[in-house]
C-alpha atoms as one frame of an Amber mdcrd trajectory, in Angstrom:
protein
  58.823  67.354 -27.218  55.791  65.871 -25.472  53.519  63.845 -27.661  49.822
  64.756 -27.381  47.457  61.902 -26.479  43.899  62.290 -27.663  41.234  60.572
 -25.556  38.027  60.101 -27.504  34.722  58.640 -26.342  32.047  58.083 -28.925
  28.495  57.307 -27.852  25.853  55.920 -30.118  22.475  55.753 -28.444  23.015
  54.032 -25.105  25.753  51.610 -26.171  29.304  52.651 -25.253  32.158  51.764
 -27.535  35.561  53.217 -28.512  36.792  54.201 -31.967  39.549  52.123 -33.487
  41.385  55.240 -34.768  42.912  57.267 -33.411  44.063  55.179 -30.402  41.663
  55.298 -27.482  42.595  55.121 -23.842  40.093  54.559 -21.072  40.628  56.714
 -18.011  41.077  54.954 -14.721  38.630  55.995 -12.007  38.385  55.119  -8.339
  35.745  52.649  -7.182  33.982  54.490  -4.429  30.716  56.182  -3.965  27.212
  54.771  -4.089  26.558  51.300  -5.491  24.439  51.633  -8.605  24.114  48.071
  -9.958  24.858  44.430  -9.084  26.948  45.463  -6.050  29.307  47.827  -7.925
  29.912  51.577  -8.113  29.754  53.465 -11.381  32.439  52.443 -13.931  33.665
  49.554 -11.730  33.914  46.022 -13.174  31.750  43.152 -11.996  34.573  40.620
 -11.722  37.639  42.771 -10.755  36.101  45.955  -9.286  38.521  48.169 -11.236
  37.183  51.430 -12.637  37.599  52.516 -16.269  35.210  54.990 -17.782  35.195
  53.875 -21.413  34.521  50.603 -23.206  32.644  48.729 -25.856  29.346  46.972
 -26.379  28.823  44.027 -24.063  28.578  41.869 -27.164  29.849  43.220 -30.464
  26.982  42.785 -32.897  24.418  42.529 -30.119  21.740  39.847 -30.038  21.177
  38.348 -33.516  17.862  39.402 -35.036  16.900  35.721 -35.490  17.028  35.070
 -31.744  13.398  34.971 -30.653  13.070  31.842 -28.492  14.578  30.724 -25.204
  16.645  27.993 -26.813  18.010  30.380 -29.458  18.995  32.821 -26.723  20.645
  30.017 -24.756  22.514  28.882 -27.863  23.924  32.394 -28.459  25.155  32.794
 -24.880  26.534  29.255 -24.594  28.227  29.657 -27.988  29.997  32.775 -26.693
  30.907  31.017 -23.439  32.565  28.190 -25.341  34.286  30.466 -27.877  37.950
  31.480 -27.862  37.063  35.193 -27.838  37.725  36.630 -24.330  35.272  39.479
 -24.915  32.437  37.127 -25.755  33.374  34.703 -22.966  33.259  37.497 -20.382
  29.952  38.798 -21.698  28.439  35.306 -21.509  29.789  34.768 -17.987  28.351
  38.108 -16.892  24.901  37.388 -18.373  24.738  33.890 -16.842  25.979  34.785
 -13.370  23.883  37.934 -12.942  20.769  36.099 -14.143  21.511  33.532 -11.428
  21.779  36.358  -8.867  25.407  35.710  -8.011  27.068  38.669  -6.318  30.075
  40.491  -7.847  33.658  39.259  -7.664  35.686  36.240  -8.650  35.721  33.512
  -9.776  35.374  34.622 -13.347  33.975  31.301 -14.556  30.731  29.380 -14.988
  30.578  25.852 -13.615  28.571  23.114 -15.366  26.105  23.197 -12.465  25.643
  26.950 -12.817  25.216  26.649 -16.560  22.539  23.949 -16.159  20.786  26.024
 -13.493  20.809  29.086 -15.757  19.407  27.202 -18.746  16.632  25.742 -16.581
  15.725  29.187 -15.252  15.568  30.743 -18.722  13.320  27.916 -19.946  11.009
  28.407 -16.967   9.929  31.665 -18.637   9.239  29.936 -21.947   8.198  26.311
 -21.354   4.461  26.820 -21.890   4.428  28.545 -25.283   6.549  30.530 -27.743
   5.479  32.404 -30.879   8.553  34.444 -31.816   7.234  37.540 -30.093   6.483
  36.334 -26.581   7.482  33.239 -24.665   5.563  32.164 -21.556   6.208  29.744
 -18.735   5.288  29.081 -15.105   7.785  31.771 -13.899   6.631  34.564 -16.218
   7.369  35.574 -19.791   9.979  36.868 -22.233   9.131  39.718 -24.612  11.651
  39.501 -27.443  11.210  42.836 -29.229  10.040  45.696 -27.017  10.525  49.180
 -28.487  11.069  51.640 -25.630  12.641  55.011 -24.825  15.540  54.671 -22.375
  15.182  57.636 -20.000  18.080  59.498 -18.453  19.350  57.934 -15.264  18.682
  54.336 -16.296  21.530  51.960 -15.544  23.525  50.803 -18.575  26.530  48.480
 -18.905  29.618  48.232 -21.084  32.643  46.035 -21.672  35.996  47.168 -20.172
  38.543  46.287 -22.809  41.625  46.679 -20.628  40.240  44.639 -17.749  38.100
  42.170 -19.760  35.176  42.970 -17.491  31.654  44.401 -17.456  30.852  47.635
 -15.596  27.746  49.840 -14.967  27.078  53.524 -15.585  24.073  55.821 -15.719
  22.668  57.094 -18.987  22.879  60.865 -19.364  22.779  63.420 -22.129  26.504
  63.097 -22.720  26.437  59.402 -23.466  22.946  58.744 -24.812  19.854  60.191
 -26.407  17.967  59.988 -23.114  16.674  63.587 -23.395  14.912  62.838 -26.658
  11.615  61.089 -25.817  11.226  60.190 -29.460  14.320  57.998 -29.416  13.421
  54.328 -29.067  15.493  51.207 -28.817  14.557  47.504 -28.961  14.908  45.385
 -25.844  14.535  41.789 -24.651  12.619  41.769 -21.373  12.303  38.967 -18.837
   9.186  39.560 -16.680   7.747  37.829 -13.634   4.165  36.534 -13.460   2.954
  40.024 -12.463   4.574  41.631 -15.510   7.422  43.290 -13.563  10.694  43.579
 -15.489  13.404  41.379 -13.981  16.155  41.598 -16.581  16.325  43.846 -19.677
  18.810  43.508 -22.549  19.265  46.029 -25.360  19.296  43.945 -28.523  21.678
  46.116 -30.588  24.589  45.651 -28.190  23.413  43.000 -25.667  23.961  45.495
 -22.843  21.906  44.593 -19.738  20.070  47.755 -18.670  17.931  48.895 -15.789
  17.720  47.095 -12.485  19.295  43.665 -12.882  17.439  40.952 -10.938  17.981
  37.243 -10.749  15.678  34.976 -12.700  13.682  32.779 -10.350  14.458  29.081
 -10.281  11.764  26.918 -11.847   8.775  26.512  -9.599   7.672  22.911  -9.190
   4.698  22.779 -11.502   1.478  22.285  -9.568   0.141  19.484 -11.704  -1.441
  16.180 -10.746  -2.159  13.664 -13.501  -4.868  11.058 -12.925  -5.071   8.383
 -15.660  -8.519   6.911 -16.295 -10.011   4.267 -18.579 -13.734   4.124 -19.305
 -15.295   0.912 -20.630 -18.457   1.008 -22.707 -20.494  -1.237 -24.989 -22.607
   0.586 -27.542 -22.033   3.831 -25.677 -23.308   2.445 -22.355 -20.904   2.017
 -19.415 -20.199  -1.683 -18.951 -18.173  -3.812 -16.544 -19.215  -7.099 -18.174
 -19.414  -8.246 -21.776 -20.563 -11.252 -23.753 -19.129 -12.977 -26.792 -19.931
 -10.868 -29.841 -19.881  -7.550 -27.972 -17.472  -4.773 -28.945 -15.893  -3.238
 -25.859 -14.531   0.279 -26.149 -11.667   1.272 -23.855 -11.416   5.055 -23.721
  -8.140   6.427 -22.329  -7.949   9.846 -20.657  -5.706  11.783 -18.307  -7.192
  14.366 -15.953  -4.816  17.025 -14.691  -6.469  18.159 -11.461  -3.723  20.709
 -10.783  -3.809  24.341 -11.983  -0.535  24.148 -13.942   0.298  22.378 -17.158
   2.477  19.328 -16.713   5.957  18.979 -18.086   6.320  16.573 -20.974   4.919
  13.255 -19.702   5.143   9.717 -21.008   2.120   7.412 -21.403   2.299   3.618
 -21.483  -0.493   1.124 -22.217  -0.625  -2.549 -21.290  -3.149  -5.172 -22.397
  -3.714  -8.082 -20.029  -6.107 -10.999 -20.456  -6.852 -13.305 -17.524  -8.599
 -16.665 -17.599 -11.661 -16.631 -15.382 -12.601 -13.908 -12.941 -10.045 -11.218
 -12.109 -10.437  -7.990 -10.162  -7.656  -5.379 -10.379  -6.169  -4.246  -7.104
  -6.906  -0.589  -6.472  -3.700   1.407  -6.542  -1.700  -1.463  -8.030  -2.452
  -1.607 -11.752  -0.902  -4.468 -13.656   2.326  -3.896 -15.527   2.224  -6.781
 -17.965   3.709  -7.959 -21.187   1.427  -7.192 -24.089   0.078 -10.189 -26.021
   1.864 -11.029 -29.275   0.666  -8.801 -32.061  -0.990  -6.277 -29.760  -0.611
  -2.737 -31.067  -1.790  -0.114 -28.576  -3.614   2.925 -29.942  -1.625   6.116
 -30.487  -1.849   8.359 -27.422   0.073  11.385 -28.661   2.572  10.939 -25.844
   5.018  12.177 -24.792   2.962  15.316 -24.360   2.148  18.226 -22.067  -1.156
  17.923 -20.204  -2.960  21.217 -19.551  -5.196  21.575 -16.545  -8.388  19.579
 -17.041  -9.190  16.336 -18.823  -7.393  15.243 -21.972  -8.696  12.321 -24.013
  -5.826  10.302 -25.400  -7.369   7.574 -27.515  -9.931   4.811 -27.643  -9.654
   1.151 -28.546 -12.458  -1.135 -29.763 -12.066  -4.832 -28.922 -14.319  -7.576
 -30.308 -15.050 -10.214 -27.658 -14.501 -13.713 -29.027 -13.997 -15.913 -25.940
 -15.912 -16.035 -22.677 -14.719 -16.857 -19.180 -12.048 -14.202 -19.584 -11.236
 -10.886 -17.975  -9.984  -8.281 -20.439  -7.922  -5.547 -18.801  -6.093  -2.440
 -19.919  -3.618  -0.405 -17.848  -2.604   3.208 -18.481   0.468   4.749 -16.825
   1.644   8.374 -16.885   5.097   9.543 -15.815   5.625  11.951 -14.098   2.247
  12.095 -12.408   3.057  15.107 -10.229   6.014  17.054  -8.921   6.481  14.423
  -6.195   5.008  11.279  -7.811   6.776   9.460 -10.593   4.625   6.894 -12.366
   0.908   6.534 -11.677  -1.372   3.964 -13.297  -4.974   2.917 -13.606  -6.409
  -0.433 -14.651  -9.893  -1.144 -16.020 -11.231  -4.649 -16.561 -14.247  -6.091
 -18.305 -15.462  -9.529 -17.293 -16.417 -11.614 -20.328 -19.344 -13.560 -18.942
 -22.318 -15.615 -19.895 -25.731 -14.285 -19.000 -27.756 -17.504 -19.068 -31.480
 -17.057 -19.312 -34.579 -19.192 -18.813 -37.611 -19.637 -21.050 -41.000 -21.074
 -20.083 -43.272 -22.315 -22.846 -46.935 -23.323 -22.573 -47.379 -22.258 -18.960
 -46.976 -19.662 -16.241 -44.539 -18.773 -13.452 -45.721 -18.122  -9.915 -43.543
 -17.001  -7.001 -44.592 -16.465  -3.404 -47.311 -19.132  -3.017 -47.293 -20.525
   0.482 -47.819 -24.272   1.098 -51.329 -25.092   2.215 -51.710 -26.243   5.813
 -54.248 -28.769   7.075 -56.940 -26.122   6.972 -56.101 -25.317   3.389 -54.769
 -21.846   4.189 -51.312 -20.371   3.722 -49.291 -17.176   3.909 -47.696 -15.783
   0.772 -44.015 -14.855   0.870 -42.270 -11.965  -0.882 -40.621 -14.188  -3.498
 -39.321 -12.676  -6.721 -38.704 -13.858 -10.274 -35.281 -12.777 -11.572 -33.530
 -13.394 -14.888 -31.498 -11.796 -17.687 -33.328  -9.790 -20.343 -32.240  -7.395
 -23.096 -35.110  -5.054 -22.188 -36.591  -2.764 -24.819 -37.385  -2.823 -27.584
 -37.159  -6.592 -28.156 -37.367  -7.859 -24.548 -35.484 -10.918 -25.705 -34.005
 -13.257 -23.136 -35.634 -14.563 -19.984 -39.382 -14.833 -20.342 -42.567 -16.808
 -19.964 -44.932 -17.420 -22.834 -47.983 -16.629 -20.735 -48.257 -15.061 -17.269
 -46.087 -14.458 -14.250 -47.332 -13.941 -10.700 -45.036 -12.634  -7.977 -45.573
 -11.297  -4.489 -42.109  -9.769  -4.795 -40.679  -8.280  -7.989 -40.572  -9.572
 -11.544 -37.156  -8.469 -12.741 -35.908  -8.960 -16.273 -38.308 -11.840 -16.972
 -40.767 -10.791 -19.655 -44.351 -12.001 -19.670 -46.223 -12.600 -22.935 -42.808
 -13.558 -24.297 -42.659 -15.042 -27.814 -46.225 -13.822 -28.457 -46.678 -12.153
 -31.807 -50.131 -10.783 -30.977 -52.271 -10.017 -27.955 -50.692  -8.863 -24.714
 -47.339  -7.188 -25.176 -44.056  -8.035 -23.509 -42.678  -7.432 -20.992 -45.566
  -6.640 -18.626 -48.690  -7.492 -20.580 -49.330 -10.623 -18.498 -47.473  -9.606
 -15.342 -49.453  -9.803 -12.130 -49.363  -7.148 -10.947 -48.190  -4.908 -13.756
 -48.485  -1.590 -11.953 -45.456   0.591 -11.262 -43.397  -1.203 -13.894 -40.297
   0.278 -15.499 -39.113  -1.608 -18.538 -35.976   0.502 -18.843 -34.709  -0.652
 -15.433 -35.894  -4.245 -15.765 -38.810  -4.023 -13.339 -41.446  -5.866 -15.352
 -44.068  -6.245 -12.628 -44.786  -7.913  -9.284 -46.160  -6.925  -5.872 -49.269
  -9.008  -6.529 -50.268  -9.289  -2.888 -51.745 -12.681  -1.954 -51.377 -15.780
  -4.157 -53.292 -19.072  -4.004 -51.813 -21.757  -1.791 -49.552 -24.354  -3.288
 -50.804 -27.854  -2.627 -48.964 -29.804   0.046 -48.006 -32.600  -2.342 -46.047
 -34.591   0.208 -49.088 -34.798   2.487 -50.704 -37.042  -0.141 -48.105 -39.792
   0.378 -50.019 -43.032   1.011 -49.142 -45.313   3.883 -48.344 -48.230   1.624
 -45.614 -47.703  -0.981 -43.143 -49.720  -2.992 -39.383 -49.629  -2.369 -37.652
 -47.110  -4.595 -35.168 -48.681  -7.034 -31.814 -47.024  -7.779 -32.848 -45.795
 -11.198 -36.005 -44.506 -12.812 -35.365 -46.966 -15.620 -36.006 -49.794 -13.164
 -39.548 -48.573 -12.523 -41.576 -50.695 -14.926 -44.956 -50.640 -13.235 -47.324
 -47.907 -12.196 -47.556 -47.187  -8.506 -46.167 -45.226  -5.611 -42.498 -45.583
  -4.634 -40.912 -44.111  -1.554 -37.743 -43.681   0.492 -37.200 -42.192   3.932
 -33.506 -41.403   3.451 -31.432 -39.313   1.085 -31.415 -40.833  -2.386 -29.156
 -40.813  -5.428 -31.567 -41.477  -8.255 -30.342 -42.586 -11.642 -32.243 -41.720
 -14.776 -34.126 -43.854 -17.226 -37.084 -44.146 -19.575 -40.673 -44.128 -18.369
 -42.581 -46.352 -20.764 -46.077 -45.883 -22.213 -48.832 -46.336 -19.659 -46.455
 -46.247 -16.688 -47.549 -43.744 -14.108 -45.215 -43.559 -11.148 -45.004 -41.208
  -8.191 -41.878 -41.166  -6.012 -41.922 -39.766  -2.479 -38.649 -39.123  -0.683
 -38.358 -37.882   2.862 -34.868 -36.452   2.361 -32.705 -35.026  -0.399 -32.576
 -36.450  -3.928 -29.578 -36.282  -6.254 -30.772 -36.906  -9.826 -27.853 -38.216
 -11.898 -29.423 -39.127 -15.251 -32.025 -38.061 -17.809 -35.634 -39.007 -17.053
 -37.611 -39.226 -20.269 -40.886 -40.553 -21.600 -40.193 -43.222 -24.189 -41.934
 -45.353 -26.752 -45.085 -44.573 -28.665 -48.080 -43.625 -26.610 -51.627 -42.439
 -27.059 -53.770 -40.207 -24.833 -54.881 -43.334 -23.032 -51.308 -44.513 -22.378
 -49.543 -41.245 -21.626 -46.679 -41.955 -19.183 -46.320 -39.954 -15.996 -43.438
 -39.501 -13.573 -43.651 -37.417 -10.394 -40.843 -36.832  -7.912 -42.112 -35.340
  -4.633 -39.377 -34.581  -2.138 -39.475 -33.294   1.390 -35.994 -31.853   1.134
 -33.845 -30.603  -1.738 -33.550 -31.812  -5.326 -30.057 -31.674  -6.843 -29.930
 -32.153 -10.619 -26.553 -33.324 -11.841 -24.748 -31.164 -14.387 -24.832 -34.009
 -16.950 -28.645 -34.174 -16.977 -30.085 -32.557 -20.107 -33.763 -33.639 -20.026
 -36.341 -34.273 -17.345 -39.897 -35.309 -18.233 -42.493 -35.162 -15.463 -43.328
 -33.174 -12.388 -40.718 -32.339  -9.747 -41.556 -30.973  -6.289 -39.198 -29.872
  -3.492 -40.928 -28.958  -0.209 -39.318 -27.871   3.071 -38.863 -30.707   5.527
 -38.921 -28.272   8.417 -39.165 -24.494   8.418 -35.917 -23.244   6.859 -34.716
 -26.708   5.873 -34.944 -28.028   2.321 -37.403 -27.065  -0.368 -34.809 -25.952
  -2.976 -34.410 -27.304  -6.488 -30.900 -26.863  -7.938 -30.695 -27.157 -11.713
 -26.966 -27.982 -11.625 -24.983 -29.952  -9.089 -21.902 -32.146  -8.916 -22.965
 -33.967  -5.764 -25.830 -34.132  -3.318 -24.944 -30.684  -2.076 -25.312 -27.069
  -3.197 -22.921 -26.132  -5.986 -20.158 -23.716  -5.035 -19.876 -21.202  -7.915
 -16.382 -20.829  -9.318 -14.536 -19.497 -12.350 -15.188 -22.852 -14.071 -18.991
 -22.601 -13.794 -19.344 -22.161 -17.547 -17.655 -25.505 -18.122 -19.179 -27.245
 -15.099 -22.784 -26.336 -15.902 -22.560 -25.728 -19.616 -25.376 -28.092 -20.694
 -28.879 -26.982 -21.622 -31.527 -28.438 -19.296 -34.970 -29.093 -20.783 -37.875
 -29.873 -18.445 -40.964 -31.203 -20.180 -43.499 -30.797 -17.423 -43.413 -28.676
 -14.326 -41.558 -27.888 -11.135 -42.704 -26.629  -7.750 -40.339 -25.668  -4.968
 -39.847 -23.137  -2.226 -36.783 -21.931  -4.165 -35.596 -22.724  -7.677 -31.940
 -21.883  -8.297 -31.210 -21.704 -12.012 -27.523 -22.582 -12.232 -27.048 -23.718
 -15.811 -24.568 -21.600 -17.824 -25.410 -22.712 -21.337 -25.761 -19.953 -23.953
 -25.968 -16.261 -23.185 -28.319 -13.319 -23.404 -26.508 -11.955 -26.452 -27.696
 -15.013 -28.409 -31.381 -14.536 -27.569 -33.989 -13.337 -30.029 -37.302 -11.572
 -29.609 -39.356 -14.610 -30.579 -37.195 -17.552 -29.512 -39.080 -20.728 -30.487
 -39.243 -23.803 -28.317 -36.665 -25.429 -30.569 -34.100 -22.751 -29.721 -31.057
 -23.974 -27.789 -29.568 -20.651 -26.716 -31.200 -20.583 -23.278 -29.776 -22.305
 -20.206 -32.997 -23.839 -18.859 -36.112 -24.495 -20.878 -39.435 -25.441 -19.280
 -42.215 -26.779 -21.466 -45.510 -27.268 -19.702 -46.601 -30.293 -21.713 -50.241
 -31.496 -21.909 -48.876 -34.911 -20.936 -48.560 -33.606 -17.385 -52.297 -33.233
 -16.894 -53.652 -35.797 -19.342 -52.215 -38.671 -17.316 -53.813 -39.202 -13.879
 -51.389 -40.148 -11.088 -51.635 -43.633  -9.619 -51.955 -42.239  -6.068 -54.783
 -39.847  -6.837 -57.045 -39.155  -3.876 -60.691 -40.254  -3.920 -61.843 -36.675
  -3.513 -59.784 -35.401  -6.432 -61.723 -34.761  -9.646 -61.101 -36.885 -12.699
 -60.950 -35.344 -16.151 -63.425 -36.696 -18.679 -62.479 -34.048 -21.230 -60.474
 -30.836 -21.369 -61.098 -27.898 -23.676 -58.993 -24.740 -23.839 -60.970 -21.511
 -24.120 -59.716 -17.947 -24.249 -58.279 -16.127 -22.499 -55.203 -18.315 -22.116
 -52.668 -17.048 -19.632
């Protein structure tokens, strides 16, 4: 008797599977005819190309309902790949290899390189954002739960039990509900950046359906990270600072590319240099942070979207001058082809020494009178450091300033509590001024001639001793060579004028000493046809000091700080070299006055600095002693003062 064999195929929706009872036998079919999917004919297996017309779900149980992110999907597939269940292993191999675009056939395995490539491709559709419904990335997106009707003729897949393989077939009325437009199933869909479906998986059985396309490899993200550091003081951009300032370092990264970056690292370094330091463009310093330095939190590692991202800011109180405070910011990777890129910003901690003039005026541009008593004014300027509005503290003159050139950051009417207002109230001229930019006046035009003091040198003079202290009698002293002149005390009643046809290096204080009355006021005048170099150790000069050009373009400069009978070469040690306050009780006249003292700083100045203040670098006090005492070499035609009365206005 022949035993009857019952062949039964049961179809639920679009997932093929076979009943456990009674026994089910798939029918072998030939593999020929048109290719319908991934290089195979209908019913023919991906790996072995053997045809059987019945099978099971690609993955029994389908895709777990909790799988809604790229990593969860990867974990399910990799878990099946590493399992001991041949069905699940084959399903995982099929999913991985077809998503990579590998053609059909052996080997039936996934190499570590292929697995890594597949994971990277899946993540490229989800690296930007994921919310459980949709994942997005530079290659496109993944829709995790799309309800859709599967029309007749769509390609479906199933698992061949006997061959441990995956094969395609077309949905039709006999094996699916494709004729019922109301029937819907839930799918996972991988789409490209235009929204086209690349790879579709039915969740209930994990059957790939439709046209199966390879997922694109990750595109190199078009990002370009530019680290920047802005330095400000009180909200104003600043490249220099003074002791007492608070410098803010603001760290940002600007992604000038259209794509978001991958996760990038940020590293900060703090570097402090003694003296003057300028960072090398393109070579930011990678240093070792000072002990105890804690960089601000940057939120890195992080993804940088296109545009500027502020990371953090850091406020640093400046406590020591003659330093350069630097910060470096590095990002890694900076672009698809650049690893680490850095930027360094530095703030020079400087002194801004300023000058104050009490009891007198400043005039710049006066030409020296010729024999006819005429002269030509020059476009000389008056320049200093000033805080500007509203206090106008810092460099200033108590009364007026005259300049053929500009008056910059030197306030007139300084320290006045009434009358003309700083900074331009007594500036000549005071038209076209702009206090916000530091232009306090100038462009006066023509100024009176400066007297040719050296022309008054008499024919008969006394030899000049080595020090002012050795001058004990009134009279005229002279030298026709360069002189190093030591300091000393000018006693009551002594009125001495020194003429030097050459340069003079003043190495000591020159002061008026003893007790004196209006009738015995001392007087010291140094009139040089050359340069006057004032040694850095000198802190006080009483008298009148004149430096005139010896020849056009030669001499006529007064240097307030020197270390020899030569112009000082500025260096990083200037603050220490010229750190003494210089007080001049009297007056100076020169073709150029170079204020080189570095004592104090603008940050220490006040709106109404008194004469007793010691925060300025040079202090000039036009003392009445200068004009009460008549010089010993006065000319017969010069007027003598019988009495002097001050009447308003006083400039």
